[in-house]
mmCIF file of C-alpha atoms in Angstrom:
data_model
loop_
_atom_site.group_PDB
_atom_site.id
_atom_site.type_symbol
_atom_site.label_atom_id
_atom_site.label_comp_id
_atom_site.label_asym_id
_atom_site.label_seq_id
_atom_site.Cartn_x
_atom_site.Cartn_y
_atom_site.Cartn_z
ATOM 1 C CA UNK H 712 162.187 68.429 114.878
ATOM 2 C CA UNK H 713 163.125 72.096 115.075
ATOM 3 C CA UNK H 714 166.262 72.537 117.131
ATOM 4 C CA UNK H 715 166.439 75.680 119.256
ATOM 5 C CA UNK H 716 169.977 76.748 120.118
ATOM 6 C CA UNK H 717 170.570 79.338 122.816
ATOM 7 C CA UNK H 718 173.743 81.222 123.621
ATOM 8 C CA UNK H 719 175.328 81.768 125.965
ATOM 9 C CA UNK H 720 174.266 78.980 128.314
ATOM 10 C CA UNK H 721 175.598 80.885 131.302
ATOM 11 C CA UNK H 722 175.451 84.657 131.659
ATOM 12 C CA UNK H 723 177.005 86.395 134.679
ATOM 13 C CA UNK H 724 175.826 90.000 134.762
ATOM 14 C CA UNK H 725 176.523 93.003 136.953
ATOM 15 C CA UNK H 726 173.443 94.569 138.549
ATOM 16 C CA UNK H 727 172.211 97.464 136.462
ATOM 17 C CA UNK H 728 174.008 96.295 133.345
ATOM 18 C CA UNK H 729 172.341 94.975 130.179
ATOM 19 C CA UNK H 730 172.076 91.321 129.220
ATOM 20 C CA UNK H 731 171.345 89.649 125.915
ATOM 21 C CA UNK H 732 170.435 86.052 125.062
ATOM 22 C CA UNK H 733 170.456 84.679 121.531
ATOM 23 C CA UNK H 734 168.168 81.956 120.225
ATOM 24 C CA UNK H 735 168.496 80.377 116.798
ATOM 25 C CA UNK H 736 166.126 77.874 115.224
ATOM 26 C CA UNK H 737 167.045 75.182 112.705
ATOM 27 C CA UNK H 738 164.232 76.316 110.422
ATOM 28 C CA UNK H 739 162.104 79.386 109.905
ATOM 29 C CA UNK H 740 159.501 79.996 112.598
ATOM 30 C CA UNK H 741 157.151 81.949 110.344
ATOM 31 C CA UNK H 742 153.804 80.144 110.353
ATOM 32 C CA UNK H 743 151.372 79.990 107.440
ATOM 33 C CA UNK H 744 149.193 82.604 109.146
ATOM 34 C CA UNK H 745 152.081 85.072 109.026
ATOM 35 C CA UNK H 746 152.798 84.929 112.751
ATOM 36 C CA UNK H 747 156.096 83.821 114.281
ATOM 37 C CA UNK H 748 155.454 81.708 117.357
ATOM 38 C CA UNK H 749 158.649 82.342 119.269
ATOM 39 C CA UNK H 750 158.216 82.737 123.018
ATOM 40 C CA UNK H 751 160.524 83.416 125.935
ATOM 41 C CA UNK H 752 160.086 81.963 129.423
ATOM 42 C CA UNK H 753 161.706 82.786 132.730
ATOM 43 C CA UNK H 754 162.179 80.200 135.464
ATOM 44 C CA UNK H 755 163.311 81.625 138.771
ATOM 45 C CA UNK H 756 164.974 79.221 141.239
ATOM 46 C CA UNK H 757 162.429 76.841 142.726
ATOM 47 C CA UNK H 758 159.553 78.227 140.668
ATOM 48 C CA UNK H 759 157.466 77.164 137.697
ATOM 49 C CA UNK H 760 158.242 78.698 134.313
ATOM 50 C CA UNK H 761 156.557 81.975 133.492
ATOM 51 C CA UNK H 762 156.036 83.340 130.002
ATOM 52 C CA UNK H 763 157.679 86.717 129.423
ATOM 53 C CA UNK H 764 157.432 87.323 125.688
ATOM 54 C CA UNK H 765 155.143 85.881 123.009
ATOM 55 C CA UNK H 766 155.276 86.048 119.232
ATOM 56 C CA UNK H 767 158.841 87.401 119.256
ATOM 57 C CA UNK H 768 158.329 90.800 120.826
ATOM 58 C CA UNK H 769 155.097 91.052 122.835
ATOM 59 C CA UNK H 770 155.518 91.375 126.582
ATOM 60 C CA UNK H 771 153.096 89.509 128.805
ATOM 61 C CA UNK H 772 150.999 91.404 131.334
ATOM 62 C CA UNK H 773 153.069 92.453 134.316
ATOM 63 C CA UNK H 774 156.442 91.890 132.660
ATOM 64 C CA UNK H 775 158.726 94.880 133.272
ATOM 65 C CA UNK H 776 159.584 96.944 130.218
ATOM 66 C CA UNK H 777 163.290 96.283 130.760
ATOM 67 C CA UNK H 778 162.600 92.968 128.995
ATOM 68 C CA UNK H 779 162.362 93.082 125.216
ATOM 69 C CA UNK H 780 162.299 90.529 122.431
ATOM 70 C CA UNK H 781 163.301 90.912 118.819
ATOM 71 C CA UNK H 782 164.221 88.946 115.745
ATOM 72 C CA UNK H 783 162.740 87.228 112.746
ATOM 73 C CA UNK H 784 162.916 84.027 110.740
ATOM 74 C CA UNK H 785 165.474 81.904 112.567
ATOM 75 C CA UNK H 786 167.325 84.445 114.701
ATOM 76 C CA UNK H 787 165.915 85.889 117.925
ATOM 77 C CA UNK H 788 167.118 87.842 120.947
ATOM 78 C CA UNK H 789 165.922 88.508 124.483
ATOM 79 C CA UNK H 790 167.363 91.635 126.066
ATOM 80 C CA UNK H 791 167.265 92.896 129.623
ATOM 81 C CA UNK H 792 168.132 96.582 129.603
ATOM 82 C CA UNK H 793 169.249 96.755 133.235
ATOM 83 C CA UNK H 794 169.488 93.517 135.185
ATOM 84 C CA UNK H 795 167.905 93.452 138.628
ATOM 85 C CA UNK H 796 168.364 90.867 141.369
ATOM 86 C CA UNK H 797 164.916 89.387 140.702
ATOM 87 C CA UNK H 798 165.959 88.534 137.130
ATOM 88 C CA UNK H 799 168.200 85.699 138.314
ATOM 89 C CA UNK H 800 167.075 82.399 136.841
ATOM 90 C CA UNK H 801 167.020 80.373 133.659
ATOM 91 C CA UNK H 802 165.582 81.747 130.420
ATOM 92 C CA UNK H 803 164.219 79.523 127.673
ATOM 93 C CA UNK H 804 163.198 80.281 124.123
ATOM 94 C CA UNK H 805 160.495 78.056 122.675
ATOM 95 C CA UNK H 806 158.919 77.630 119.266
ATOM 96 C CA UNK H 807 155.254 76.891 118.724
ATOM 97 C CA UNK H 808 155.255 77.050 114.935
ATOM 98 C CA UNK H 809 156.150 73.449 114.159
ATOM 99 C CA UNK H 810 155.111 70.209 115.884
ATOM 100 C CA UNK H 811 156.581 69.060 118.168
ATOM 101 C CA UNK H 812 157.040 72.297 120.080
ATOM 102 C CA UNK H 813 160.623 72.619 121.218
ATOM 103 C CA UNK H 814 162.585 74.599 123.789
ATOM 104 C CA UNK H 815 166.118 75.894 123.819
ATOM 105 C CA UNK H 816 168.574 74.454 126.345
ATOM 106 C CA UNK H 817 168.150 77.407 128.685
ATOM 107 C CA UNK H 818 170.438 80.285 129.654
ATOM 108 C CA UNK H 819 171.295 80.725 133.313
ATOM 109 C CA UNK H 820 171.460 84.378 134.330
ATOM 110 C CA UNK H 821 173.325 85.086 137.546
ATOM 111 C CA UNK H 822 174.687 88.146 139.272
ATOM 112 C CA UNK H 823 178.451 88.644 139.233
ATOM 113 C CA UNK S 1022 143.685 84.473 138.805
ATOM 114 C CA UNK S 1023 144.207 81.340 136.710
ATOM 115 C CA UNK S 1024 144.730 78.223 138.827
ATOM 116 C CA UNK S 1025 146.292 74.996 137.587
ATOM 117 C CA UNK S 1026 146.920 72.367 140.237
ATOM 118 C CA UNK S 1027 148.663 69.132 139.316
ATOM 119 C CA UNK S 1028 148.436 65.936 141.354
ATOM 120 C CA UNK S 1029 149.146 62.245 141.045
ATOM 121 C CA UNK S 1030 152.923 62.248 141.026
ATOM 122 C CA UNK S 1031 154.988 59.830 143.074
ATOM 123 C CA UNK S 1032 157.437 56.975 143.032
ATOM 124 C CA UNK S 1033 156.821 54.181 140.547
ATOM 125 C CA UNK S 1034 158.902 51.255 139.356
ATOM 126 C CA UNK S 1035 160.163 50.994 135.784
ATOM 127 C CA UNK S 1036 157.450 49.533 133.611
ATOM 128 C CA UNK S 1037 154.749 50.829 135.918
ATOM 129 C CA UNK S 1038 151.909 53.262 135.355
ATOM 130 C CA UNK S 1039 150.766 56.544 136.826
ATOM 131 C CA UNK S 1040 147.934 58.952 136.090
ATOM 132 C CA UNK S 1041 148.474 62.667 136.529
ATOM 133 C CA UNK S 1042 145.629 65.132 136.947
ATOM 134 C CA UNK S 1043 145.445 68.890 136.571
ATOM 135 C CA UNK S 1044 142.545 70.774 138.135
ATOM 136 C CA UNK S 1045 141.815 74.058 136.411
ATOM 137 C CA UNK S 1046 139.900 77.024 137.775
ATOM 138 C CA UNK S 1047 139.304 80.749 137.338
ATOM 139 C CA UNK S 1048 139.145 80.586 133.550
ATOM 140 C CA UNK S 1049 137.022 79.042 130.791
ATOM 141 C CA UNK S 1050 138.714 75.637 130.640
ATOM 142 C CA UNK S 1051 136.535 74.286 127.850
ATOM 143 C CA UNK S 1052 137.758 76.837 125.289
ATOM 144 C CA UNK S 1053 141.474 76.459 126.011
ATOM 145 C CA UNK S 1054 143.874 73.906 124.620
ATOM 146 C CA UNK S 1055 146.112 72.337 127.244
ATOM 147 C CA UNK S 1056 149.578 70.848 127.501
ATOM 148 C CA UNK S 1057 151.895 68.793 129.641
ATOM 149 C CA UNK S 1058 155.521 69.938 129.853
ATOM 150 C CA UNK S 1059 158.163 68.165 131.903
ATOM 151 C CA UNK S 1060 161.526 68.972 133.426
ATOM 152 C CA UNK S 1061 163.983 66.286 134.480
ATOM 153 C CA UNK S 1062 165.980 67.081 137.619
ATOM 154 C CA UNK S 1063 168.505 69.809 136.857
ATOM 155 C CA UNK S 1064 167.573 69.828 133.174
ATOM 156 C CA UNK S 1065 165.621 71.993 130.754
ATOM 157 C CA UNK S 1066 162.002 72.031 129.683
ATOM 158 C CA UNK S 1067 160.519 69.400 127.362
ATOM 159 C CA UNK S 1068 157.057 69.701 125.838
ATOM 160 C CA UNK S 1069 155.248 66.355 126.240
ATOM 161 C CA UNK S 1070 151.699 66.557 124.893
ATOM 162 C CA UNK S 1071 148.936 68.850 123.601
ATOM 163 C CA UNK S 1072 145.170 68.490 123.517
ATOM 164 C CA UNK S 1073 142.783 70.881 121.818
ATOM 165 C CA UNK S 1074 139.791 72.359 123.615
ATOM 166 C CA UNK S 1075 137.386 69.721 122.318
ATOM 167 C CA UNK S 1076 139.912 66.850 122.335
ATOM 168 C CA UNK S 1077 139.783 66.525 118.543
ATOM 169 C CA UNK S 1078 143.500 67.260 118.088
ATOM 170 C CA UNK S 1079 146.208 65.575 120.142
ATOM 171 C CA UNK S 1080 149.980 65.605 119.766
ATOM 172 C CA UNK S 1081 152.782 63.838 121.602
ATOM 173 C CA UNK S 1082 156.532 64.142 121.775
ATOM 174 C CA UNK S 1083 158.233 61.158 120.151
ATOM 175 C CA UNK S 1084 159.774 60.270 123.517
ATOM 176 C CA UNK S 1085 156.338 59.406 124.979
ATOM 177 C CA UNK S 1086 154.291 58.439 121.920
ATOM 178 C CA UNK S 1087 152.582 55.083 122.388
ATOM 179 C CA UNK S 1088 153.137 55.104 126.160
ATOM 180 C CA UNK S 1089 151.383 58.281 127.364
ATOM 181 C CA UNK S 1090 147.775 59.327 126.754
ATOM 182 C CA UNK S 1091 146.483 62.852 127.271
ATOM 183 C CA UNK S 1092 142.796 63.438 127.930
ATOM 184 C CA UNK S 1093 140.471 66.004 129.446
ATOM 185 C CA UNK S 1094 137.036 66.298 131.002
ATOM 186 C CA UNK S 1095 135.587 69.734 130.305
ATOM 187 C CA UNK S 1096 132.668 69.107 132.644
ATOM 188 C CA UNK S 1097 135.146 68.623 135.491
ATOM 189 C CA UNK S 1098 137.644 71.300 134.368
ATOM 190 C CA UNK S 1099 140.342 68.658 134.459
ATOM 191 C CA UNK S 1100 143.284 67.522 132.356
ATOM 192 C CA UNK S 1101 144.905 64.106 132.631
ATOM 193 C CA UNK S 1102 148.037 62.280 131.583
ATOM 194 C CA UNK S 1103 148.003 58.489 131.694
ATOM 195 C CA UNK S 1104 151.596 57.286 131.744
ATOM 196 C CA UNK S 1105 152.311 53.616 131.021
ATOM 197 C CA UNK S 1106 155.507 51.618 130.547
ATOM 198 C CA UNK S 1107 157.408 54.210 132.560
ATOM 199 C CA UNK S 1108 161.174 54.446 132.177
ATOM 200 C CA UNK S 1109 163.933 55.940 134.305
ATOM 201 C CA UNK S 1110 164.182 58.825 131.846
ATOM 202 C CA UNK S 1111 160.553 59.798 132.512
ATOM 203 C CA UNK S 1112 161.602 61.009 135.965
ATOM 204 C CA UNK S 1113 160.707 64.697 135.997
ATOM 205 C CA UNK S 1114 158.469 67.408 137.323
ATOM 206 C CA UNK S 1115 155.379 67.437 135.128
ATOM 207 C CA UNK S 1116 153.698 70.798 134.553
ATOM 208 C CA UNK S 1117 150.223 71.404 133.267
ATOM 209 C CA UNK S 1118 150.086 74.521 131.079
ATOM 210 C CA UNK S 1119 147.245 76.189 129.254
ATOM 211 C CA UNK S 1120 147.067 77.978 125.944
ATOM 212 C CA UNK S 1121 144.810 80.991 125.872
ATOM 213 C CA UNK S 1122 142.344 81.289 122.981
ATOM 214 C CA UNK S 1123 143.596 82.290 119.523
ATOM 215 C CA UNK S 1124 146.718 80.127 119.715
ATOM 216 C CA UNK S 1125 148.267 82.029 122.591
ATOM 217 C CA UNK S 1126 150.775 79.412 123.676
ATOM 218 C CA UNK S 1127 151.650 78.281 127.230
ATOM 219 C CA UNK S 1128 150.306 81.382 128.915
ATOM 220 C CA UNK S 1129 149.899 79.881 132.402
ATOM 221 C CA UNK S 1130 151.563 77.035 134.281
ATOM 222 C CA UNK S 1131 150.834 74.967 137.340
ATOM 223 C CA UNK S 1132 153.276 74.312 140.164
ATOM 224 C CA UNK S 1133 154.150 70.849 138.874
ATOM 225 C CA UNK S 1134 154.079 67.322 140.257
ATOM 226 C CA UNK S 1135 157.153 65.128 140.618
ATOM 227 C CA UNK S 1136 157.239 61.701 139.022
ATOM 228 C CA UNK S 1137 160.125 59.455 140.050
ATOM 229 C CA UNK S 1138 160.697 56.219 138.179
ATOM 230 C CA UNK S 1139 163.073 53.989 140.108
ATOM 231 C CA UNK S 1140 163.346 50.487 141.472
#
């Protein structure tokens, strides 16, 4: 199985400051069709997960542009340009290139 | 707005069975592949099972293979998960999640249903 490793696992951030989460996969996530199926999900406290980013860098409808995704191959990053209070929660990377699909351990973002 | 409503969770003894349902609405269910994803209390997300739009392709996580069966009824806009031989470690919130067409993965999620396996 593809192992997804996130860092850090806990991320205290000051409001208005940037935040960055790393996600590394144990093998390349480039699929035979040329796409890289690396997604990012946000789970606010007490809520269901919500997809933020798909195929590395595409923001879902309604996701603020302070969220951005980047990376390639086995190394990916989610960035929040200026953290707001509503961004508190756990963020997961997830790969959909290889079966079984696998998630990272999650990174808990909290306000300092 | 896409609606996914899970039901069927509850308390069950180890070795028991439970059937989860997911009622889908406000989108073309029959053209979307569907998934079950679970989350143990205080833990991360674990993908459990996938079923293609026409049920021809099905995948399971190794942790549930041989014990869980995913199915769907496109006429009823419903997804199911039959869970047999339940273990303590199956205790989790189970989410139903859809893939949009063209392999757009896990675009929408339900609110989840809690399954507790305990004696």
